mmCIF file of C-alpha atoms and ligand atoms in Angstrom:
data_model
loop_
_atom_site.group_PDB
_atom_site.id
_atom_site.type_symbol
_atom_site.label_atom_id
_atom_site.label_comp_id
_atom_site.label_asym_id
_atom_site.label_seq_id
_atom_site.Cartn_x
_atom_site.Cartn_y
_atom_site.Cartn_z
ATOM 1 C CA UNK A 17 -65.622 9.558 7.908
ATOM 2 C CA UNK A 18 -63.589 12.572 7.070
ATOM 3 C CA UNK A 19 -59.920 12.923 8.625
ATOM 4 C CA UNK A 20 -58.160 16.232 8.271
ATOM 5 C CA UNK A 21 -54.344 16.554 8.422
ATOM 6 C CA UNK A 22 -52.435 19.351 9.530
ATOM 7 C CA UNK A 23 -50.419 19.605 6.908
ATOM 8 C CA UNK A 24 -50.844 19.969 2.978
ATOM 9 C CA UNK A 25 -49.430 17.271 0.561
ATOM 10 C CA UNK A 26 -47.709 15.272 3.317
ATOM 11 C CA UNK A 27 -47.653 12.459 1.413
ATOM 12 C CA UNK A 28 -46.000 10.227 4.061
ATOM 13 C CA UNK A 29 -48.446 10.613 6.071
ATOM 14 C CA UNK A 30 -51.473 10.022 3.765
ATOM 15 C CA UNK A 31 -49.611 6.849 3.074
ATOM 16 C CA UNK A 32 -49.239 6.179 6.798
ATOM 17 C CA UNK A 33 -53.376 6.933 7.178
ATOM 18 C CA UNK A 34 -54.512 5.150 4.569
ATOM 19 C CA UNK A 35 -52.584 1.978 4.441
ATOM 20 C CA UNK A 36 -53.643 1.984 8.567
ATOM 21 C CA UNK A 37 -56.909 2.303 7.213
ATOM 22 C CA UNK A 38 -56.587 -0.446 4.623
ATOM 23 C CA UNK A 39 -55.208 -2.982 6.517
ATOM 24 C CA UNK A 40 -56.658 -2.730 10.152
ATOM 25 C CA UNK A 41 -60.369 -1.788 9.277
ATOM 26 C CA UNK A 42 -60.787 -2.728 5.650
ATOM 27 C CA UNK A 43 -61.723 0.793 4.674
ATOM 28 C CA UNK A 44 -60.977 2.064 1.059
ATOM 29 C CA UNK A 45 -60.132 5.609 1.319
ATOM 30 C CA UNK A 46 -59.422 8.828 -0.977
ATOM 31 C CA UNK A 47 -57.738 12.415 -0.434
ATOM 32 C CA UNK A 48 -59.915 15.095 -1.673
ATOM 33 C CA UNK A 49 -59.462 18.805 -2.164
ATOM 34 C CA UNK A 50 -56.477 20.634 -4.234
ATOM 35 C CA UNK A 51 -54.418 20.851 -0.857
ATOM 36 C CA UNK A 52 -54.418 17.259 -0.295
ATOM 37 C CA UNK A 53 -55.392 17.773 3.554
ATOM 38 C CA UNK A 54 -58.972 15.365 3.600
ATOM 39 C CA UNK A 55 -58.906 12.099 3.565
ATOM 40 C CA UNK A 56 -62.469 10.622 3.360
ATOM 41 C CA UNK A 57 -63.095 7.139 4.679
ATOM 42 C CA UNK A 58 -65.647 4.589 2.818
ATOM 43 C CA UNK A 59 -67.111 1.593 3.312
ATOM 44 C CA UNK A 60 -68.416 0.352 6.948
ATOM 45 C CA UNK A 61 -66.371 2.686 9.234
ATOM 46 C CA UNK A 62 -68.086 1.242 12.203
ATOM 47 C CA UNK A 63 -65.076 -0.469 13.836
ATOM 48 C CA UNK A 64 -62.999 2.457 13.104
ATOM 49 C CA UNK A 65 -60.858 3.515 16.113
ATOM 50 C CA UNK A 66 -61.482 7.565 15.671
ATOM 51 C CA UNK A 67 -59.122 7.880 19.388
ATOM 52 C CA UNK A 68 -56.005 6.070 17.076
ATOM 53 C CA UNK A 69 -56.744 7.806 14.284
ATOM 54 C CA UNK A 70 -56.605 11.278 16.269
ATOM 55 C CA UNK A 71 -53.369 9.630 17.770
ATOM 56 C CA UNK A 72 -51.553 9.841 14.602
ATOM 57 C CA UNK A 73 -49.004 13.173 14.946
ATOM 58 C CA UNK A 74 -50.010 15.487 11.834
ATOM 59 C CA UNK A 75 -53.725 14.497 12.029
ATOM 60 C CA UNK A 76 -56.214 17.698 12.994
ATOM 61 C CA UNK A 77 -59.050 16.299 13.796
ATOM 62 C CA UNK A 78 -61.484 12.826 12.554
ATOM 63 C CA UNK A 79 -65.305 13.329 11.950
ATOM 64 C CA UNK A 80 -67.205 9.788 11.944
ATOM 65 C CA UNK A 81 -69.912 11.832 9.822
ATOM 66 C CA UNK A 82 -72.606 9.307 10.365
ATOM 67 C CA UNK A 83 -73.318 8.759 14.303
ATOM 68 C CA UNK A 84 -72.064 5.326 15.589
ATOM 69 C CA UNK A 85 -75.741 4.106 15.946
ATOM 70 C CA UNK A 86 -77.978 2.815 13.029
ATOM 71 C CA UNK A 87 -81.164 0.879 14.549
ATOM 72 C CA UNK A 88 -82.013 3.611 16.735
ATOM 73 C CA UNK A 89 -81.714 6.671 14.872
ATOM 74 C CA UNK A 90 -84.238 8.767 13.966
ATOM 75 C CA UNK A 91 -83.202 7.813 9.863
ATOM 76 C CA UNK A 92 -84.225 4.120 10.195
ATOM 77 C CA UNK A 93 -87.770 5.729 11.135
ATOM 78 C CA UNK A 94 -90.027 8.270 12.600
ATOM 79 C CA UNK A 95 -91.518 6.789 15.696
ATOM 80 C CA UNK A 96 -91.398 3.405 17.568
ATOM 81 C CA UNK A 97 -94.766 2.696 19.375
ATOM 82 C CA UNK A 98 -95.111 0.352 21.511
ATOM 83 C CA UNK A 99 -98.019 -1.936 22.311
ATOM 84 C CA UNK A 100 -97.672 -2.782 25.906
ATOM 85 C CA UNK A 101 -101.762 -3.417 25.727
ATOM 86 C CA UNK A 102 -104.576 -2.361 23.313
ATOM 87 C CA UNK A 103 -105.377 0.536 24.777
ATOM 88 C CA UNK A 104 -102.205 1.737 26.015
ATOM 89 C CA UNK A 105 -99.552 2.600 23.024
ATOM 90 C CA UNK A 106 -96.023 4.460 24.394
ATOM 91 C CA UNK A 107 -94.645 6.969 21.769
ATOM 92 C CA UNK A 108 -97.964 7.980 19.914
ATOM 93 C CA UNK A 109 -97.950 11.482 20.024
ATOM 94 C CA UNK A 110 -101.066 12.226 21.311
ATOM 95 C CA UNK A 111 -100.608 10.085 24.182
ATOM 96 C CA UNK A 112 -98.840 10.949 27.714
ATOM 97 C CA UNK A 113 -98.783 7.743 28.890
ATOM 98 C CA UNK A 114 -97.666 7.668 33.084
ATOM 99 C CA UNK A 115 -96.201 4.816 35.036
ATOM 100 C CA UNK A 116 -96.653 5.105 38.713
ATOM 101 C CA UNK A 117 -96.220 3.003 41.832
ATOM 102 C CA UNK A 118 -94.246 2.444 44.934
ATOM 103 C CA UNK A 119 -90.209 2.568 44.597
ATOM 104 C CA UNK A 120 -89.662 -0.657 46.676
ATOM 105 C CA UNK A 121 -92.261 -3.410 46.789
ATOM 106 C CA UNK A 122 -92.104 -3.877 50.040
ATOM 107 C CA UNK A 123 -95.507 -6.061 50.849
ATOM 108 C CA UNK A 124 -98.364 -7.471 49.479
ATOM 109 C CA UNK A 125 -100.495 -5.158 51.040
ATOM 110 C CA UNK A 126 -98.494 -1.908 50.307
ATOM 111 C CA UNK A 127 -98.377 -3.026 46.576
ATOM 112 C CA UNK A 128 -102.273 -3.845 46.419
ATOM 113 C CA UNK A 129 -102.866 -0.208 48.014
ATOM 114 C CA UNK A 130 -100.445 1.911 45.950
ATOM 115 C CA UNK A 131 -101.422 0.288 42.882
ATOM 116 C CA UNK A 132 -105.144 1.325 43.782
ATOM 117 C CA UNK A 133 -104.058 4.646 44.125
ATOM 118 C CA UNK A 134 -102.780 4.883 40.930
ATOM 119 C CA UNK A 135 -105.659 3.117 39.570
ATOM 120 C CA UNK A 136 -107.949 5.743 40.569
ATOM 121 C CA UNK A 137 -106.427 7.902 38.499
ATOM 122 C CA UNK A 138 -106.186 5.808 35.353
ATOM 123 C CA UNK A 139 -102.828 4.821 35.245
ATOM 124 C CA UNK A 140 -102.230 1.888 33.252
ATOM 125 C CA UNK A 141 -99.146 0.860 34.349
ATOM 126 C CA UNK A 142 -98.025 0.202 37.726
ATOM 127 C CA UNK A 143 -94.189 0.200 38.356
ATOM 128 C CA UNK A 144 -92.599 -1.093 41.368
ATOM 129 C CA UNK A 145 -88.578 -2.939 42.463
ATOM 130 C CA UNK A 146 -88.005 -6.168 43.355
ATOM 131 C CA UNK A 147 -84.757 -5.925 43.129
ATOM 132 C CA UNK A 148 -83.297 -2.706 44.255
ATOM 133 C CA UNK A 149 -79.776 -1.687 43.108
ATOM 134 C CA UNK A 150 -79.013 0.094 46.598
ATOM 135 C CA UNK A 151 -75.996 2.526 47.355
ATOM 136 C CA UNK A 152 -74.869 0.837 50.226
ATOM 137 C CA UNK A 153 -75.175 -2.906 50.965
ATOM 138 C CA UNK A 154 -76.523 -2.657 53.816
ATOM 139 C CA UNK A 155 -79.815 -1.308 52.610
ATOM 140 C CA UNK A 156 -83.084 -3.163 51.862
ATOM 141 C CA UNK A 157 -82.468 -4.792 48.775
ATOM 142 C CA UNK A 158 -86.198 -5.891 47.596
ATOM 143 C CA UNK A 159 -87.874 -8.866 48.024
ATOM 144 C CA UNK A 160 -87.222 -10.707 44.530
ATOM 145 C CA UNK A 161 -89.348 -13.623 42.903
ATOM 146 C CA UNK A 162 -91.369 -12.999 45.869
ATOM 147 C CA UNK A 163 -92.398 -9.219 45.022
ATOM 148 C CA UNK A 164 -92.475 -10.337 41.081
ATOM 149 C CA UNK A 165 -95.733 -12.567 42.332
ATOM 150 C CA UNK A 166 -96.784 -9.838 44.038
ATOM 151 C CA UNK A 167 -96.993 -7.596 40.895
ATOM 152 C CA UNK A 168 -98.499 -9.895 38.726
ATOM 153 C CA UNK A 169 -101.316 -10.434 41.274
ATOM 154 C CA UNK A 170 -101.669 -6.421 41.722
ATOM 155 C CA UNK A 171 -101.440 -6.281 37.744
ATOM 156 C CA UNK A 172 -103.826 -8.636 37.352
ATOM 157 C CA UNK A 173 -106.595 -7.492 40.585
ATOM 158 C CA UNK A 174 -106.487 -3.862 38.779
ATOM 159 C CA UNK A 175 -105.791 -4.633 35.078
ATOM 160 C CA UNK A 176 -102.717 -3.037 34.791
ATOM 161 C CA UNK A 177 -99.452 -3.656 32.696
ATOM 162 C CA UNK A 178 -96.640 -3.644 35.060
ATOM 163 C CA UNK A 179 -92.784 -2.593 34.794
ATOM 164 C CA UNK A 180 -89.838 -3.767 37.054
ATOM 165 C CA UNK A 181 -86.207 -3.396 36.833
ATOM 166 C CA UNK A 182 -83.608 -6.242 36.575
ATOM 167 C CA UNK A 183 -80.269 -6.651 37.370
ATOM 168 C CA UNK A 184 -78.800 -9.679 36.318
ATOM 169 C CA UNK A 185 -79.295 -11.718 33.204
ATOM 170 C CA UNK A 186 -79.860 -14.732 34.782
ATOM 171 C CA UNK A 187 -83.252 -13.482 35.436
ATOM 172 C CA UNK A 188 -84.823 -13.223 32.314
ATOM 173 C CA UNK A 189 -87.205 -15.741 32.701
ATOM 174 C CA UNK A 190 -88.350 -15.107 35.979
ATOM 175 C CA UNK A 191 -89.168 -11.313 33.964
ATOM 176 C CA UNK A 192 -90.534 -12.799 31.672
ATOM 177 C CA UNK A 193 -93.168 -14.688 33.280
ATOM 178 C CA UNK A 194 -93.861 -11.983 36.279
ATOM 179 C CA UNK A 195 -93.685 -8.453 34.649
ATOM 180 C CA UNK A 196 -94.950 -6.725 31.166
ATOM 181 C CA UNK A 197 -92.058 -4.606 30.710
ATOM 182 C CA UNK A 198 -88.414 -4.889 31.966
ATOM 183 C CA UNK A 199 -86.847 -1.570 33.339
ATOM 184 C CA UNK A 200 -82.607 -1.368 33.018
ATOM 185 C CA UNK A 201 -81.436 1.334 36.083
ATOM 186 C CA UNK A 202 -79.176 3.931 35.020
ATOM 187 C CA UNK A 203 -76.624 2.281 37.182
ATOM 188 C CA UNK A 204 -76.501 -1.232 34.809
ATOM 189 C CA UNK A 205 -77.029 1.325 31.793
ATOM 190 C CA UNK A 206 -73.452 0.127 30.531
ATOM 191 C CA UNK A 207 -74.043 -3.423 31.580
ATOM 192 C CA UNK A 208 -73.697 -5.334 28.166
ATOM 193 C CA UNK A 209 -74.054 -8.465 29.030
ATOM 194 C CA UNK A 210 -77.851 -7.253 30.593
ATOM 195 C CA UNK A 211 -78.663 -5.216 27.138
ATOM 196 C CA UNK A 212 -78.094 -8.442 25.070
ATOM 197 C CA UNK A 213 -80.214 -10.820 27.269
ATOM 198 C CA UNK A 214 -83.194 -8.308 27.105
ATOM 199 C CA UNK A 215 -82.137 -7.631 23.468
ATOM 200 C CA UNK A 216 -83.706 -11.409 22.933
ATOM 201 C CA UNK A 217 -86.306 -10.953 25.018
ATOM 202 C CA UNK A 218 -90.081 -10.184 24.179
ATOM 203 C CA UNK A 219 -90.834 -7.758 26.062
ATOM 204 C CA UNK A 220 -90.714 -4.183 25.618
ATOM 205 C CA UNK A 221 -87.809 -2.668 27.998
ATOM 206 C CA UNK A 222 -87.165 0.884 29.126
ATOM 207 C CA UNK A 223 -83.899 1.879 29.513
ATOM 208 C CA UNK A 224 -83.028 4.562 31.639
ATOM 209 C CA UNK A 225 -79.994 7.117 31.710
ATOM 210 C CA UNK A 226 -77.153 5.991 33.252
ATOM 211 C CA UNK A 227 -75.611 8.794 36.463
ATOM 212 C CA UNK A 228 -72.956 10.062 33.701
ATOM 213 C CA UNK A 229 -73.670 9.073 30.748
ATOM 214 C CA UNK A 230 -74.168 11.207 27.548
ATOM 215 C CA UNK A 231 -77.204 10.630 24.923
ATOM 216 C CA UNK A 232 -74.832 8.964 22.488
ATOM 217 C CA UNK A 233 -74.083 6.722 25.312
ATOM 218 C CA UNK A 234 -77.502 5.867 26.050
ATOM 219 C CA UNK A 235 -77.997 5.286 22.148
ATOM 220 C CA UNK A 236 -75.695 3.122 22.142
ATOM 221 C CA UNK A 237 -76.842 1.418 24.981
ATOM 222 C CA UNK A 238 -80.313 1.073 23.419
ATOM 223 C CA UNK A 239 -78.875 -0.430 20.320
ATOM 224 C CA UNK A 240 -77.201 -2.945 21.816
ATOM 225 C CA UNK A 241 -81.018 -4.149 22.903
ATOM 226 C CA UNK A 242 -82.090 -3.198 19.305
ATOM 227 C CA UNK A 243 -79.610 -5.300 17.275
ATOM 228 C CA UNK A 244 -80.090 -8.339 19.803
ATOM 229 C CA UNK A 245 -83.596 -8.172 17.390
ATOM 230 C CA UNK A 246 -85.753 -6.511 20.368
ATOM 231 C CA UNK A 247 -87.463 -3.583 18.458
ATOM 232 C CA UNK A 248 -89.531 -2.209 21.529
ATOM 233 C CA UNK A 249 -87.203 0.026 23.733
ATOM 234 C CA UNK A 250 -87.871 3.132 25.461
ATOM 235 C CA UNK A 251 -85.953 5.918 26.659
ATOM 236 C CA UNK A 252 -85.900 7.455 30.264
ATOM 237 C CA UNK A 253 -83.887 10.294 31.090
ATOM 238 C CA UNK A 254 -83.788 11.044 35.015
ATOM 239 C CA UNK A 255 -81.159 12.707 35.274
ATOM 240 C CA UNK A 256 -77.649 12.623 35.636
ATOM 241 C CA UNK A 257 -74.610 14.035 38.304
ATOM 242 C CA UNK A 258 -73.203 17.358 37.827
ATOM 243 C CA UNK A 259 -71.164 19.692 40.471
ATOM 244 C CA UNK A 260 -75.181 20.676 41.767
ATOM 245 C CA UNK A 261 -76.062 19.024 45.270
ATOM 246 C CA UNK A 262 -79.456 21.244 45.708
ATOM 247 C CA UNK A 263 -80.972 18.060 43.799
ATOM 248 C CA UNK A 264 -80.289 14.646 44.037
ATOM 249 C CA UNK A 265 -79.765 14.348 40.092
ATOM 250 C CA UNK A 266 -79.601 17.012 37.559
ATOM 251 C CA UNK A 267 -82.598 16.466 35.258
ATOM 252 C CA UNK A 268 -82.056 17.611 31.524
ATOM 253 C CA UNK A 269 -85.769 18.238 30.095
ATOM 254 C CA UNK A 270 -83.504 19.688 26.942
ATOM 255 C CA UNK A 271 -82.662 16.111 26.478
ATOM 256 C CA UNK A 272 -85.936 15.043 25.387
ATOM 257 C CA UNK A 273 -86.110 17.263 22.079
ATOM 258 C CA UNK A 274 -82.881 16.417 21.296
ATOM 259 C CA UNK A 275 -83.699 12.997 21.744
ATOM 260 C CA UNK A 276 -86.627 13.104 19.343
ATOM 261 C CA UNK A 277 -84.663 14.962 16.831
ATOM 262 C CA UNK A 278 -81.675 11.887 17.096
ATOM 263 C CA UNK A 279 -83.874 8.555 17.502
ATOM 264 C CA UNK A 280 -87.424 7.441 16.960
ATOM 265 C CA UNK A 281 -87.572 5.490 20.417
ATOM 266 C CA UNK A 282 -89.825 6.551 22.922
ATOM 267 C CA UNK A 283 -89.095 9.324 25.382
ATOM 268 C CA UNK A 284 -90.116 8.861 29.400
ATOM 269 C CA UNK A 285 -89.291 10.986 31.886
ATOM 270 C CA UNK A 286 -88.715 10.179 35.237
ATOM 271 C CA UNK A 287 -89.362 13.339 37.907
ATOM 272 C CA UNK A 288 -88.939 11.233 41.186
ATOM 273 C CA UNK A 289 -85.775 10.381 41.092
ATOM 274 C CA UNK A 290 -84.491 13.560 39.383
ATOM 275 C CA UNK A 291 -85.664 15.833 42.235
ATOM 276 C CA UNK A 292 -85.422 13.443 45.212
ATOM 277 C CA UNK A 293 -87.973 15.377 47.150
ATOM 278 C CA UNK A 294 -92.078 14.672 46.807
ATOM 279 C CA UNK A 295 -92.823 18.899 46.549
ATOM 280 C CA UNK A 296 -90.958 19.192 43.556
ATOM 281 C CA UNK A 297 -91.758 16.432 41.295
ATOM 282 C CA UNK A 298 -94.696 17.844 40.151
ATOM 283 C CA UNK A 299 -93.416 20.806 38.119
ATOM 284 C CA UNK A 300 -90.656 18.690 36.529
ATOM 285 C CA UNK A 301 -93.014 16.508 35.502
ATOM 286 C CA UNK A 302 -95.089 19.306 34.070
ATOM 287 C CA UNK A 303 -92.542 20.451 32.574
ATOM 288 C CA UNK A 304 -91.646 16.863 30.963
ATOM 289 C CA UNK A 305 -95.021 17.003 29.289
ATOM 290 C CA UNK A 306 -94.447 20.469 28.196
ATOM 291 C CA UNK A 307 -91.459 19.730 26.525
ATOM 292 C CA UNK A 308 -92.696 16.581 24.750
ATOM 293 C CA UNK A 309 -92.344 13.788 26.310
ATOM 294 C CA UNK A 310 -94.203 10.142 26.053
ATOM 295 C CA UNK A 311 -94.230 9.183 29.223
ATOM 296 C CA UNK A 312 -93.353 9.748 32.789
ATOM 297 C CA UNK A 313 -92.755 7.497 35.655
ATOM 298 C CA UNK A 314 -93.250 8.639 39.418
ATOM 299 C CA UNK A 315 -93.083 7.162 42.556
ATOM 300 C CA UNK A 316 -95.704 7.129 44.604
ATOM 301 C CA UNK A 317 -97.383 5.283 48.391
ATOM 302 C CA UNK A 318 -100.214 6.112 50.518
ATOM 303 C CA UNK A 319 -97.501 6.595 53.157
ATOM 304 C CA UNK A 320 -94.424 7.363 52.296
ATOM 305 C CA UNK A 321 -92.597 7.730 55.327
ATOM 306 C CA UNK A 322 -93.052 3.616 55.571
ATOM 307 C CA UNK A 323 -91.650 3.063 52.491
ATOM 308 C CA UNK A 324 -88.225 0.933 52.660
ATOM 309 C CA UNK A 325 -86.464 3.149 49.717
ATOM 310 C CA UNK A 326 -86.837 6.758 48.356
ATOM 311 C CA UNK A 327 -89.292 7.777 51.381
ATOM 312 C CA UNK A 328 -88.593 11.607 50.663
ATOM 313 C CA UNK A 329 -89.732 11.460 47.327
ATOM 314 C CA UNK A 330 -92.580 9.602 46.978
ATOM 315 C CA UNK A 331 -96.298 11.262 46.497
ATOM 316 C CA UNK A 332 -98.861 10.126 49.107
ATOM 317 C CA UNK A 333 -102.305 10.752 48.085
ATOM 318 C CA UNK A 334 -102.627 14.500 48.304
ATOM 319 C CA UNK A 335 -99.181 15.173 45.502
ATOM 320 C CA UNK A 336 -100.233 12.477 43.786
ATOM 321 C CA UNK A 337 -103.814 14.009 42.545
ATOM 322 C CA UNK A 338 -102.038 17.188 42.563
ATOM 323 C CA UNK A 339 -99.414 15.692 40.139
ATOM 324 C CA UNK A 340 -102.098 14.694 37.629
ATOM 325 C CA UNK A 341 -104.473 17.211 37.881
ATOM 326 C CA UNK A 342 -101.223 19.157 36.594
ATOM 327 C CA UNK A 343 -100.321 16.680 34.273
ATOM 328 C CA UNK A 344 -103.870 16.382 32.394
ATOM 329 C CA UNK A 345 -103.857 20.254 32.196
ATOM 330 C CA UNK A 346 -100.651 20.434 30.264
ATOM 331 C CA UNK A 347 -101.480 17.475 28.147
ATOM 332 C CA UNK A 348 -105.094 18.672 27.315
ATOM 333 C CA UNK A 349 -103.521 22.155 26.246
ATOM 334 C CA UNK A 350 -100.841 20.796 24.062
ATOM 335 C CA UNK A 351 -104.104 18.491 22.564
ATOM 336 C CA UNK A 352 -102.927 15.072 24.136
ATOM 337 C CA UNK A 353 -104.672 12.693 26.298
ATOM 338 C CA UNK A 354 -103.085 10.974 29.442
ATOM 339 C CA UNK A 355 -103.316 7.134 29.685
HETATM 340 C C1 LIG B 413 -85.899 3.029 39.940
HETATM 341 O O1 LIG B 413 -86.569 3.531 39.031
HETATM 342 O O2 LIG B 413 -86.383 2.223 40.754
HETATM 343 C C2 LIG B 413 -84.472 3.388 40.078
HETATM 344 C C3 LIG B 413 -83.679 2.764 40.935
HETATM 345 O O3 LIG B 413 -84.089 4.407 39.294
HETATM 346 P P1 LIG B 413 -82.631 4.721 38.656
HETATM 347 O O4 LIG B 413 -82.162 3.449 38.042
HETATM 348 O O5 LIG B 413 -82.944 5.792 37.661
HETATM 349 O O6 LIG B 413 -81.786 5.197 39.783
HETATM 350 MN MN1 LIG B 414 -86.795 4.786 43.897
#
């Protein structure tokens, strides 16, 4: 960490910084340069308050240097792939792997048909909620244990891996015995607590984007789940709130390189909820692939206008082929395959 003063040779206050240092965070630290204006910070800086720090009257400006997460940056490794079944590994770079299935599991016989329909088109992993972190209360809220059944029935009729989001950590085992990956909503992005029970868990977990959070925030988020000794995370950016009401989120594809370039975790994107309307999912989602990512997750129902959440932007049958015909293209051309 490098602090820079305002002043040169104010020795009362390098006295002030460094004994602060010292004696709150255990942090050796030395002024360098002939105008004795840098102090640099050793030692594990971690728990280093930079907002005190920058507090301090006389002190320019504090640079942590090394970014506040460890596990997940890109310097611990390359890539993480994940397994979620032998022939379907998220964050290889020659695979586009797509998750697909209704928003809302809203019956037994909506789930078998939507997870058919995603079948068809190879998808090996079928998403769906069970419990559904709704606006207002007042709003169907998912059918719980009851809809977990129904997945792992609909996983296991059509062979398919399936993902689900929870909400509380009291439900970890019900997760674990129902569903092959656990999904965290943007809206419990910053829900600790939730990051350190799935942080023990087995299973992989994507974790998507919380409404304002920035990718250091999501980091962070993800290495809460990473030092609870949980080494499979993904990413999912779907977008976050800006001042633009055209959309129903503002989707940042420019995340996704940047994302590689910070972190080896995978990188998913998720069109639906970005664009909040069915005729525009599919070019964000081409564009997702163009711009690198490992995945993508999309809504979809034979007939949306049933559905019991997200009606306007699910894909019936007709966007849905549409959608991958797309998708395939853009993989094949940048030399990837879609699972
Ligand atoms: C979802 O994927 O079902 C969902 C609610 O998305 P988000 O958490 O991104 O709003
Ligand atoms: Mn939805």
């Amino acid at each position: 960490m490098l602090i820079v003063l305002k002043e040169r040779n104010n020795t009362s206050l390098i006295h002030e910084v460094q004994e602060l240092l010292k004696k709150k965070y255990g942090c050796p630290s030395h002024i360098i340069g002939e105008n004795r204006r840098v102090i640099a910070v050793t030692g594990d800086t971690a728990n280093v308050e930079i907002e005190l720090i920058e507090s301090i009257d006389g002190v320019r400006s504090v640079d942590r240097v090394d970014r506040p997460y460890h596990l997940a940056s890109r310097e611990q490794k390359n890539r993480t792939l994940i397994t979620v079944t032998k022939d379907c590994v998220i964050g290889d770079p020659k695979n586009v792997v797509v998750m697909a299935g209704p928003c809302s599991i809203d019956s037994e016989e909506q789930l078998l048909e939507t997870a058919a329909m995603a079948k068809e088109r190879g998808v090996k992993i079928l998403r769906g909620g069970a419990y559904k972190p709704r606006t207002g209360p007042y709003a169907f809220q998912g059918h719980g244990e009851k809809a977990l059944k129904m997945m792992r029935r609909a996983g296991e009729k059509y062979s398919m891996a399936t993902i689900s989001e929870i909400m509380k950590a009291e439900d970890i085992d019900l997760f674990e015995e129902y569903v092959d990956i656990l999904q965290i909503g943007a809206r419990n992005m910053q829900n600790y607590e939730l990051l350190k029970a799935v942080g023990k868990s087995r299973k992989p977990v994507m974790l998507k984007r919380g409404l304002a959070a920035t990718l250091e925030e999501l980091l962070l988020a993800a290495e809460y789940i990473l030092a609870g000794g949980n080494p499979n995370v993904m990413l999912c950016e779907r977008g976050i709130r800006s001042f633009e009401r055209e959309v129903r989120f503002t989707l940042c594809l420019g995340s996704v390189p940047v994302l590689r370039e910070l972190t080896h975790l995978p990188i998913i994107v998720d069109p639906s909820h970005a664009m909040g309307k069915t005729r525009w999912v599919k070019d964000v989602a081409l564009g997702a692939v163009a711009v690198g990512a490992d995945g993508l997750i999309i809504e979809i129902h034979p007939r949306p206008q049933e559905s019991r959440c997200d009606s306007a932007q699910l894909l019936d049958r007709e966007h849905w082929n549409d959608c991958m015909d797309g998708i395939t293209a853009v993989a094949k051309a940048l030399k990837k395959r879609v699972l």
